[in-house]
mmCIF file of C-alpha atoms and ligand atoms in Angstrom:
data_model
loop_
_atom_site.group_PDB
_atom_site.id
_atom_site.type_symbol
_atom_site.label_atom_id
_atom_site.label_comp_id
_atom_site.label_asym_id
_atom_site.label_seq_id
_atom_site.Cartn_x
_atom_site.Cartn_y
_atom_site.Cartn_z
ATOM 1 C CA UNK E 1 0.000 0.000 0.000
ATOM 2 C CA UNK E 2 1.174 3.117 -0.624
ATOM 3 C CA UNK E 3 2.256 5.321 1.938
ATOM 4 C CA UNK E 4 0.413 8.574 0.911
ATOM 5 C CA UNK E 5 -3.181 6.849 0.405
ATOM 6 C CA UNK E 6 -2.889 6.056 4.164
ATOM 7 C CA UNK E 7 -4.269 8.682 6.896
ATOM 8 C CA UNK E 8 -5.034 6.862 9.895
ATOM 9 C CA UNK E 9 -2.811 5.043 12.775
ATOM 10 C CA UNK E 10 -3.926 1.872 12.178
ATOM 11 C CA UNK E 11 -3.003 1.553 8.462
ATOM 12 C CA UNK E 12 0.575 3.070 9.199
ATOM 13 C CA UNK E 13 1.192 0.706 11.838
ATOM 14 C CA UNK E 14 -0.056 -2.419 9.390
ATOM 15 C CA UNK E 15 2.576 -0.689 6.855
ATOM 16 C CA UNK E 16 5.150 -1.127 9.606
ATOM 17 C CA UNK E 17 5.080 -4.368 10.463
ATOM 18 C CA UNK E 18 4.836 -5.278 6.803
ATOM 19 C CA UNK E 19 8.157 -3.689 6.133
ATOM 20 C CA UNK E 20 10.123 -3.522 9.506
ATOM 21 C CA UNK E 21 8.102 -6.281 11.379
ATOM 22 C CA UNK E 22 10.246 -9.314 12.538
ATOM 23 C CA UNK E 23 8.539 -11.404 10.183
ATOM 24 C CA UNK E 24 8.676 -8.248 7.419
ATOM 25 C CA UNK E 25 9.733 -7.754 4.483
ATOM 26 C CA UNK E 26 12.877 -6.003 5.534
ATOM 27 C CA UNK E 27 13.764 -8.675 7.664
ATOM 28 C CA UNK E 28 12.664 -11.512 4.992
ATOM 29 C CA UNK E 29 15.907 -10.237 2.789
ATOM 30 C CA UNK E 30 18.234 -10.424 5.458
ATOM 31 C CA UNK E 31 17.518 -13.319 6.359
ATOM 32 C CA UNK E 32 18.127 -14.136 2.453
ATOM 33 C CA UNK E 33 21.702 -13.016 3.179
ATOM 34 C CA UNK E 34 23.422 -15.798 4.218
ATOM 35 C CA UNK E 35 23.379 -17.609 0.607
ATOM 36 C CA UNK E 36 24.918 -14.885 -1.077
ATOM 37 C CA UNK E 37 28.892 -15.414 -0.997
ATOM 38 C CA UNK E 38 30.563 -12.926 1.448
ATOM 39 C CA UNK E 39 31.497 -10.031 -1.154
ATOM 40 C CA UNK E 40 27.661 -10.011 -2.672
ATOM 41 C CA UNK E 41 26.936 -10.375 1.340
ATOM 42 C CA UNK E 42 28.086 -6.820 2.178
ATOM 43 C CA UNK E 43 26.735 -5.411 -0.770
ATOM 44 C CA UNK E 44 23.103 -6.313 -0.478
ATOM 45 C CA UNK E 45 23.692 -5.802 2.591
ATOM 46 C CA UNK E 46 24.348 -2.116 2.873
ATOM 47 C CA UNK E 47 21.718 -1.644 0.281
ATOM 48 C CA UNK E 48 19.001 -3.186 2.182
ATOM 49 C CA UNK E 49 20.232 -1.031 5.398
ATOM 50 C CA UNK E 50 19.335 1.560 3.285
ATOM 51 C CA UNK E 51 15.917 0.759 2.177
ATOM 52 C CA UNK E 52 15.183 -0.062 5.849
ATOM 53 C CA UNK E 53 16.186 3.702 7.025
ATOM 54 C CA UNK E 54 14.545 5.158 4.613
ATOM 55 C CA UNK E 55 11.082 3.177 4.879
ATOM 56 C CA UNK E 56 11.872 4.070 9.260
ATOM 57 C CA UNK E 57 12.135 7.461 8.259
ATOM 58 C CA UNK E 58 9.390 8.078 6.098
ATOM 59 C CA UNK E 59 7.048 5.973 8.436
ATOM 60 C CA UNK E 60 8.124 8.085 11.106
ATOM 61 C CA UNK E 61 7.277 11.315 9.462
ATOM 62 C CA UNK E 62 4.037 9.837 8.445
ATOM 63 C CA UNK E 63 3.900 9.099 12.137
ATOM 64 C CA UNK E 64 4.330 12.961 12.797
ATOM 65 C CA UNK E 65 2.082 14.264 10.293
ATOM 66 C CA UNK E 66 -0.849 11.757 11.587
ATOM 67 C CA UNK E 67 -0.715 12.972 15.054
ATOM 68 C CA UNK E 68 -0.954 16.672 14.490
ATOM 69 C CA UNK E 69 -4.004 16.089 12.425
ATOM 70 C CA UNK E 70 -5.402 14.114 15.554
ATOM 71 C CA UNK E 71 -4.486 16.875 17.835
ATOM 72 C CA UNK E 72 -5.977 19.478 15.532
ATOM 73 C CA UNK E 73 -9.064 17.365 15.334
ATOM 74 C CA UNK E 74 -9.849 17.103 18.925
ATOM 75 C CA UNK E 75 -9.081 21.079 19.735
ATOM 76 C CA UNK E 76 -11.770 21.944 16.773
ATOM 77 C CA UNK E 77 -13.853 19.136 18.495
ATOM 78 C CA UNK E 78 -13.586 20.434 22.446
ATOM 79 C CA UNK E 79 -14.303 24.109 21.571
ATOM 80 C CA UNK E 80 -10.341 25.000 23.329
ATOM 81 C CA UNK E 81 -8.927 28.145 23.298
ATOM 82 C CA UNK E 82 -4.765 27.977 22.828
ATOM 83 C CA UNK E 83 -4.642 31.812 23.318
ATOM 84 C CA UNK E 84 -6.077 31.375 27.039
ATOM 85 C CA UNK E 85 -3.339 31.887 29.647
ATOM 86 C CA UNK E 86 -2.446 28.750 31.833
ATOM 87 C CA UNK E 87 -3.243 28.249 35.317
ATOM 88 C CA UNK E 88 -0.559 28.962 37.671
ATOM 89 C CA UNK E 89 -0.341 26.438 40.652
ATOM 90 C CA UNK E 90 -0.645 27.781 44.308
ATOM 91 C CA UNK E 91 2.840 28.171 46.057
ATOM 92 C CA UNK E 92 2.291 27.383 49.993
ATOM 93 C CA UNK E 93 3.437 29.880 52.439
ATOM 94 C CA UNK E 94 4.439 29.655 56.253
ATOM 95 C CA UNK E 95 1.892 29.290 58.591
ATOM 96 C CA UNK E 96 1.645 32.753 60.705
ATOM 97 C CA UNK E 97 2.332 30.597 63.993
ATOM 98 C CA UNK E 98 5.320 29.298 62.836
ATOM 99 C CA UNK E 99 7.057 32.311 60.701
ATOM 100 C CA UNK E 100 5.920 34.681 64.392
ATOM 101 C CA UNK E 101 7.878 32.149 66.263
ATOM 102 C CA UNK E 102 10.923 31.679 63.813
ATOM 103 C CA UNK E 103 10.858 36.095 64.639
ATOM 104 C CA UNK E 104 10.711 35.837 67.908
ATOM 105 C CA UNK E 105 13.570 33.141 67.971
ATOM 106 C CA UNK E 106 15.699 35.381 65.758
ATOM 107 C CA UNK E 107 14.946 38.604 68.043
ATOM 108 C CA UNK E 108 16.253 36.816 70.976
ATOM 109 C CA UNK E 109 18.846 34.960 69.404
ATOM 110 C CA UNK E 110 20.148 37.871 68.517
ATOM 111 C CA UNK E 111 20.572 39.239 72.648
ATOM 112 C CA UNK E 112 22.573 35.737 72.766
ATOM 113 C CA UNK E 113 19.870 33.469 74.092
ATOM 114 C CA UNK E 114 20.318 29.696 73.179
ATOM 115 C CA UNK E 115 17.194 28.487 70.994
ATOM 116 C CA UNK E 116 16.178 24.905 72.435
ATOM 117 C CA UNK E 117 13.421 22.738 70.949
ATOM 118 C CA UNK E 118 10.221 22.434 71.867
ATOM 119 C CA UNK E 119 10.188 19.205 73.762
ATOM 120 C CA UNK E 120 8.368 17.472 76.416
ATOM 121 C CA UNK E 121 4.419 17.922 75.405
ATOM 122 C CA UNK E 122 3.608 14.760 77.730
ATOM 123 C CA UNK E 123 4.390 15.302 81.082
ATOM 124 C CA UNK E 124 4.359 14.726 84.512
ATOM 125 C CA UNK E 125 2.533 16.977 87.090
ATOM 126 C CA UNK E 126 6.041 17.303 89.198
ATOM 127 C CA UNK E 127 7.755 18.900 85.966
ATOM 128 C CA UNK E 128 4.144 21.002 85.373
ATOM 129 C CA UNK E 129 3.073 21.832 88.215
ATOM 130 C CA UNK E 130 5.006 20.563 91.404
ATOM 131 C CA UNK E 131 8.735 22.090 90.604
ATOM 132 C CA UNK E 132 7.092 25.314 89.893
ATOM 133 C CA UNK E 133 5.700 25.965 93.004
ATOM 134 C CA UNK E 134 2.123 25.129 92.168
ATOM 135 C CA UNK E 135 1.996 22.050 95.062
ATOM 136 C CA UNK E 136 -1.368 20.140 94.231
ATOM 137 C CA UNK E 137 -3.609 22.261 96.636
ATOM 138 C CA UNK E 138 -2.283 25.635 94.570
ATOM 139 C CA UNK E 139 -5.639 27.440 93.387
ATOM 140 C CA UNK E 140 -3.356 27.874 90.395
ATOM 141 C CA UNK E 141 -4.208 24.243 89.517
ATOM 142 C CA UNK E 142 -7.457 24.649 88.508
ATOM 143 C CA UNK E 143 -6.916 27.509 86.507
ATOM 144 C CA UNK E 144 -5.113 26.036 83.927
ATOM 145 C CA UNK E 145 -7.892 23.614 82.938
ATOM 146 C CA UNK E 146 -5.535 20.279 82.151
ATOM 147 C CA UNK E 147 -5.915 17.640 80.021
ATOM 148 C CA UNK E 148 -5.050 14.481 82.181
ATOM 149 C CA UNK E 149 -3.743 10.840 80.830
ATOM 150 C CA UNK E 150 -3.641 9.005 84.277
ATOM 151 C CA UNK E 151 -2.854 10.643 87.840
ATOM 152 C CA UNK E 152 0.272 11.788 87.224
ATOM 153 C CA UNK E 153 0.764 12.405 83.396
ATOM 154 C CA UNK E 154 -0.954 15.436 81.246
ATOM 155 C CA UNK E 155 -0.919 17.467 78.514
ATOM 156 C CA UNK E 156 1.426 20.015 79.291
ATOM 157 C CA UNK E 157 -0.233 23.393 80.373
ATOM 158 C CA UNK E 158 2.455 25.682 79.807
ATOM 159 C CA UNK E 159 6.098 25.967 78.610
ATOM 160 C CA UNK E 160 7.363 26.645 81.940
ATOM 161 C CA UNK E 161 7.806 23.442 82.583
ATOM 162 C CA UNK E 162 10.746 23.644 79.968
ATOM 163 C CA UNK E 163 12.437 25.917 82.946
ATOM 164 C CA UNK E 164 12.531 22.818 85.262
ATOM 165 C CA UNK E 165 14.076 20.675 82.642
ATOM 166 C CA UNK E 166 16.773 23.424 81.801
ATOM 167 C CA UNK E 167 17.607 24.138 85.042
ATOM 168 C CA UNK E 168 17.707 20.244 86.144
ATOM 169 C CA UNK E 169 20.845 20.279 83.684
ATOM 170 C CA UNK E 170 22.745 21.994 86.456
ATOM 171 C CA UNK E 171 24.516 24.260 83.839
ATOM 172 C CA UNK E 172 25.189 27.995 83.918
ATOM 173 C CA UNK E 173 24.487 30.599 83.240
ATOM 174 C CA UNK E 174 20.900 29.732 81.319
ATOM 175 C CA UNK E 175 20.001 32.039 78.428
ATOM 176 C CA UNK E 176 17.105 30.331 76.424
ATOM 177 C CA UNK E 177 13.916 30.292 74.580
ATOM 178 C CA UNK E 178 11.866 27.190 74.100
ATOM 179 C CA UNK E 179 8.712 27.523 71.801
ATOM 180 C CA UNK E 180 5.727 24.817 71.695
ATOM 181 C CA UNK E 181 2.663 23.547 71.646
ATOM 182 C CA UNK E 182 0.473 24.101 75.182
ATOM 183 C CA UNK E 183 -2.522 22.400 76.049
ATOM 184 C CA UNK E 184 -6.006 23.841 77.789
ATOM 185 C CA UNK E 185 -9.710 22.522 77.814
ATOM 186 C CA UNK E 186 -10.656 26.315 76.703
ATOM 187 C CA UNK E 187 -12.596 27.116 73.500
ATOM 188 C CA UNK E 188 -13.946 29.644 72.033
ATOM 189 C CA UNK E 189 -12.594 32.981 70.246
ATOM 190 C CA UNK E 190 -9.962 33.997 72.111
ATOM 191 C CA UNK E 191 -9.201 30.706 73.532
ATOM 192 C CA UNK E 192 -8.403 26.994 72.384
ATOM 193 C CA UNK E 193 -7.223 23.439 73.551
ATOM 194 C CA UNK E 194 -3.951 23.651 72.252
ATOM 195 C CA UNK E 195 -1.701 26.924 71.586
ATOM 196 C CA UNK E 196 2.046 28.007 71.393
ATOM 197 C CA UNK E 197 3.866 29.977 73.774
ATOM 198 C CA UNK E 198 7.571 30.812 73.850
ATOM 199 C CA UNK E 199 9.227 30.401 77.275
ATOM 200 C CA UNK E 200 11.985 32.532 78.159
ATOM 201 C CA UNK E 201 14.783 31.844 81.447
ATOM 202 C CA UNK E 202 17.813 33.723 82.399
ATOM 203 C CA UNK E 203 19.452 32.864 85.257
ATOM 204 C CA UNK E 204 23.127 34.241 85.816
ATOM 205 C CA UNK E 205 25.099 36.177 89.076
ATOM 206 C CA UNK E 206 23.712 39.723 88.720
ATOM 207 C CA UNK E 207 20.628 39.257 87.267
ATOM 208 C CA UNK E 208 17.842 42.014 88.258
ATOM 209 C CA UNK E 209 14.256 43.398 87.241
ATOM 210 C CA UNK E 210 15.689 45.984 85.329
ATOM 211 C CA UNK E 211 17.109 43.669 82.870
ATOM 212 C CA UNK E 212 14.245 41.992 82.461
ATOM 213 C CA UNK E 213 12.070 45.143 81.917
ATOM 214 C CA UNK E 214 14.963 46.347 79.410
ATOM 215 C CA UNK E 215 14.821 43.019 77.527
ATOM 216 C CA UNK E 216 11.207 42.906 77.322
ATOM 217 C CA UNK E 217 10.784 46.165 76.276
ATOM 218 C CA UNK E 218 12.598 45.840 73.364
ATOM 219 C CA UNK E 219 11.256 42.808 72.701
ATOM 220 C CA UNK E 220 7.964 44.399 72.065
ATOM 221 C CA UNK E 221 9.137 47.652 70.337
ATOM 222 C CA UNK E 222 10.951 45.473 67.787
ATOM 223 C CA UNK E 223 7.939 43.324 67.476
ATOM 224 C CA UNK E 224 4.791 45.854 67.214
ATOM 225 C CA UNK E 225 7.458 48.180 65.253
ATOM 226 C CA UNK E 226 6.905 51.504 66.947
ATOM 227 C CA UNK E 227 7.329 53.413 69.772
ATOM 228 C CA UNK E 228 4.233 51.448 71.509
ATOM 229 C CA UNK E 229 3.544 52.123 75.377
ATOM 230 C CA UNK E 230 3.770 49.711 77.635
ATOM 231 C CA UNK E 231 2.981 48.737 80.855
ATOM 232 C CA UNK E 232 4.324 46.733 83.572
ATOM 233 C CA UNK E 233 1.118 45.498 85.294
ATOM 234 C CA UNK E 234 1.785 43.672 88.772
ATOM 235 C CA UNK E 235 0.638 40.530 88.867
ATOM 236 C CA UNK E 236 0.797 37.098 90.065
ATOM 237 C CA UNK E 237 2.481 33.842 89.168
ATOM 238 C CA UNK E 238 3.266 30.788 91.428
ATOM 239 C CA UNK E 239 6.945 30.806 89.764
ATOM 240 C CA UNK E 240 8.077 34.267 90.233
ATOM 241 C CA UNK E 241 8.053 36.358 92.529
ATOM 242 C CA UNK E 242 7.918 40.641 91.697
ATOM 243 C CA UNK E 243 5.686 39.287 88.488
ATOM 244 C CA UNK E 244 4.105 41.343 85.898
ATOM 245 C CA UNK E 245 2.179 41.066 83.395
ATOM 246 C CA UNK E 246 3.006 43.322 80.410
ATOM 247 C CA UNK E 247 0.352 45.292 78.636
ATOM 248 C CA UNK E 248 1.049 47.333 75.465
ATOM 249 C CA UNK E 249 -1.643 50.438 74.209
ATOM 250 C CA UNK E 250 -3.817 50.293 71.416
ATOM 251 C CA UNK E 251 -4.811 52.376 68.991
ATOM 252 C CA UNK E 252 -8.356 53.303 70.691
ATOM 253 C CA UNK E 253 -6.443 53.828 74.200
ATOM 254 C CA UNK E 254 -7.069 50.857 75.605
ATOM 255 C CA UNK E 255 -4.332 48.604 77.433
ATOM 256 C CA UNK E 256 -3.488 44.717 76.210
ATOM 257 C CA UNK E 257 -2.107 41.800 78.008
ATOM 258 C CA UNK E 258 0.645 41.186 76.320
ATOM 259 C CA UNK E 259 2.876 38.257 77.972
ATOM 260 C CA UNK E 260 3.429 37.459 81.620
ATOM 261 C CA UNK E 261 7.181 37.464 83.396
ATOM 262 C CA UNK E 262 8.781 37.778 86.414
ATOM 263 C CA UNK E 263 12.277 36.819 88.664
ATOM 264 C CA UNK E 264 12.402 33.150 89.269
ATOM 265 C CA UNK E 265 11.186 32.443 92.662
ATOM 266 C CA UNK E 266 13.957 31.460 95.132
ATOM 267 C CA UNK E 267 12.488 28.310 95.924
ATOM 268 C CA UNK E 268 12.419 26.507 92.323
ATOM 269 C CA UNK E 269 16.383 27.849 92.536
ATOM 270 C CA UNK E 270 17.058 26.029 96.271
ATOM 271 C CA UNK E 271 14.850 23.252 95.085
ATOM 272 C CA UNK E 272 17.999 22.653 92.524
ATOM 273 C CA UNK E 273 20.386 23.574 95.582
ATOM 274 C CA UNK E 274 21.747 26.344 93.173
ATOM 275 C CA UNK E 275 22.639 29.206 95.849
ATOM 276 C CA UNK E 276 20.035 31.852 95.716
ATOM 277 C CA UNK E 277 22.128 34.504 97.190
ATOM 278 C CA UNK E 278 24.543 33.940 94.161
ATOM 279 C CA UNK E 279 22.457 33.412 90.941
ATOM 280 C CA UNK E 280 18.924 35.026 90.142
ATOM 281 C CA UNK E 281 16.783 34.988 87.458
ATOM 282 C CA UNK E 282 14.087 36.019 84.932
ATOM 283 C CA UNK E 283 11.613 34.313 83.152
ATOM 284 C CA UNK E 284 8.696 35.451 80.500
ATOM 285 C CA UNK E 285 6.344 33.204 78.956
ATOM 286 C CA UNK E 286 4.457 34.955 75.528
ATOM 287 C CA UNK E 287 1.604 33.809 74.033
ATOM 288 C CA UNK E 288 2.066 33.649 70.157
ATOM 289 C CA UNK E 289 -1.445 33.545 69.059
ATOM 290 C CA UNK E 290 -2.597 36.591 71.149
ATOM 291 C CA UNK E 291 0.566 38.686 69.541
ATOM 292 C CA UNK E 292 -0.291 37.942 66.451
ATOM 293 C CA UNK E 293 -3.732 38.416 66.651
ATOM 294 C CA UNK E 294 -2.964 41.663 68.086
ATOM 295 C CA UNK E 295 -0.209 42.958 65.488
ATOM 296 C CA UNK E 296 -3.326 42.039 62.940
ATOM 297 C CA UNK E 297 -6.028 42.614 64.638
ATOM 298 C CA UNK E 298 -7.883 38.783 64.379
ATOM 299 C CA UNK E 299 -10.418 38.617 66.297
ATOM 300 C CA UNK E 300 -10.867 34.755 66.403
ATOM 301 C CA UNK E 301 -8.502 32.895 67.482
ATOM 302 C CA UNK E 302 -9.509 29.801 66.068
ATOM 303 C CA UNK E 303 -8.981 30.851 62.581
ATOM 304 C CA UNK E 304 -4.960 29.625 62.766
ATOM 305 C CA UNK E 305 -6.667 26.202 62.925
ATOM 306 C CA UNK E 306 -9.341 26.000 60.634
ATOM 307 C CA UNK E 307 -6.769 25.367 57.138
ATOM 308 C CA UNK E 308 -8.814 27.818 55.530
ATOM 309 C CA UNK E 309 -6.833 29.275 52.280
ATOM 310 C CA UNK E 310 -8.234 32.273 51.617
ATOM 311 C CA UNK E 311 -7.295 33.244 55.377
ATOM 312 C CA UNK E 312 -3.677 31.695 55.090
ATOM 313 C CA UNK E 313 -2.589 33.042 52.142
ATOM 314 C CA UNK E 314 -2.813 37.056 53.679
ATOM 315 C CA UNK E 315 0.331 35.895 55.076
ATOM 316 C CA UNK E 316 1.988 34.949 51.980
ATOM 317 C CA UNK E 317 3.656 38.228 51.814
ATOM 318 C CA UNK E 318 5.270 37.818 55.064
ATOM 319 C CA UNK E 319 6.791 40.331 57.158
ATOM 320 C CA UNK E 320 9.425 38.671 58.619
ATOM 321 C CA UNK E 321 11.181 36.923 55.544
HETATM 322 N N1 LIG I 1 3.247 30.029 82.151
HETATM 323 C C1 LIG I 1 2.431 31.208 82.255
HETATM 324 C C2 LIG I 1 1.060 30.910 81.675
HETATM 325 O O1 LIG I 1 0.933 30.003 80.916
HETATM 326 C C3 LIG I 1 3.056 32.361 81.499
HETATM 327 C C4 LIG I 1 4.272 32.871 82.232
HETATM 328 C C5 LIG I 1 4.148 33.881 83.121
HETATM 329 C C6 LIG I 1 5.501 32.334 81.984
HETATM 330 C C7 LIG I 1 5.246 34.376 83.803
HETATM 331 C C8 LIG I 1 6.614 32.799 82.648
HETATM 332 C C9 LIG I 1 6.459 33.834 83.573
HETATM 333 O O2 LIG I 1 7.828 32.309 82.471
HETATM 334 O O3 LIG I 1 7.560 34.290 84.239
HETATM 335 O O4 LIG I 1 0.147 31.597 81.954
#
């Protein structure tokens, strides 16, 4: 059959194996070879080398031409437009929880504090509760609404219990900030079962509420990015003792918690025989979600958690990277 009669697939691959098949025609007079004497061998046998490239090739282009008039026919067929533009896939982007704490990491980082991970999400009630001077009669207890495994174990209710584990290690000075998930039975807008705080503990010779103040303070200028009042609030906190909690002013006038610190309270230092009279402390615990909801004004909280993309992507073009 001739090649140029032929217009479908079909046909052309029939012509194929006719030709270059392994029972084909092609193959039929090489297989003829071996009677002709070695000279008339090589001869033949370069011409029929020939003839088989040049049937490949021409099949080939034939091969070409019929698939472009398939392609053709199915555009004209499903109505599509070449000229539209193409879709562009979505690029993720850091969560805001995450790219707030990598900041808040880098700020402090940056005064020479020692990043640690988050660890220890499971834990016992002594490293919780006990060790920070909030004994199992402490009102404190039962503000912290705790999920519990068993007796002992829980869902941790706070990164202070990080401190105890740092300071257990016996080394100093201490200079670090531990970030992580926290766990409360709390929900609703401005609250929910689990949330991230960043823990902060210094504990050196010398170390005095001034620092602390100085630290914080530029903690939260850098942060909020302008000359922002704030306001050391006294407060209360089983672990420190002179604590505060830090409020910063809004726009309207109105003062916002902020974070909560204080100096370590002598005890959880002599519990650790570490002499009290020689080393003090500071510690600040800040609760990412309400900072950021702040610095943007969110009003739910529970929007970091829902995956929603329209709310996630705001943040692509983020501030901090
Ligand atoms: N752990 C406290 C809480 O969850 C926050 C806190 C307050 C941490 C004062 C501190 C601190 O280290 O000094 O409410």
């Amino acid at each position: 059959m001739d090649i140029n009669v032929i217009n479908d697939h079909k046909e052309l691959e029939n012509l194929r194996i006719k030709y270059l098949g392994k029972k084909g025609l092609i193959a039929h007079q090489i297989n003829l070879l071996k009677h002709l004497p070695l000279v008339e061998r090589k001869r033949f046998g370069k011409i029929i080398n020939n003839v088989k490239h040049y049937i490949y090739t021409k099949i080939n282009n034939k091969k070409i031409f019929l698939d472009d008039l398939l392609i053709n026919k199915n555009i004209s067929l499903n109505n599509l437009d070449l000229s539209l533009p193409g879709r562009r896939s979505n690029i993720g982007s850091m969560h805001p929880i995450t790219s707030t704490i990598y900041y808040i990491e880098r700020f402090f980082n940056s005064l020479g504090f020692d990043i640690l991970s988050g660890g220890f999400e499971l834990e016992d009630q002594y490293h919780n509760f006990d060790a920070l001077n909030i004994p199992i009669y402490h009102p404190a207890r039962n503000v912290q609404d705790t999920f519990w495994f068993d007796s002992n174990f829980l869902l941790r209710t706070q990164t202070s219990n990080m401190q105890i584990h740092e300071i257990k290690k016996n080394k100093f000075p201490i200079r670090m900030i531990i970030s992580g998930k926290v766990y409360r039975k709390d929900s609703d807008k401005t609250h929910s079962p689990m949330f991230h705080q960043v823990e902060g503990l210094v504990i050196d010779k010398n170390v005095n509420f001034s620092n602390l103040k100085w630290v914080i303070s530029n903690f939260l200028n850098d942060f909020f990015k302008k000359n922002i009042e704030i306001r050391f609030r006294s407060s209360y906190f089983p672990f420190t003792v002179l604590s505060c909690e830090v409020d910063i002013k809004s726009s309207d006038g109105s003062w916002l918690e902020v974070l909560g610190c204080g100096i370590v309270h002598p005890n959880i230092l002599k519990r650790f025989n570490i002499n009290s009279k020689l080393y003090s402390g500071f510690a600040f615990g800040i609760g990412v979600e309400r900072i950021i909801m702040l610095y943007y004004g969110i009003k739910d909280l529970r929007c970091f958690f829902k995956n929603d993309i329209k709310f996630l992507s705001q943040f692509k073009k983020n501030r901090y990277f």
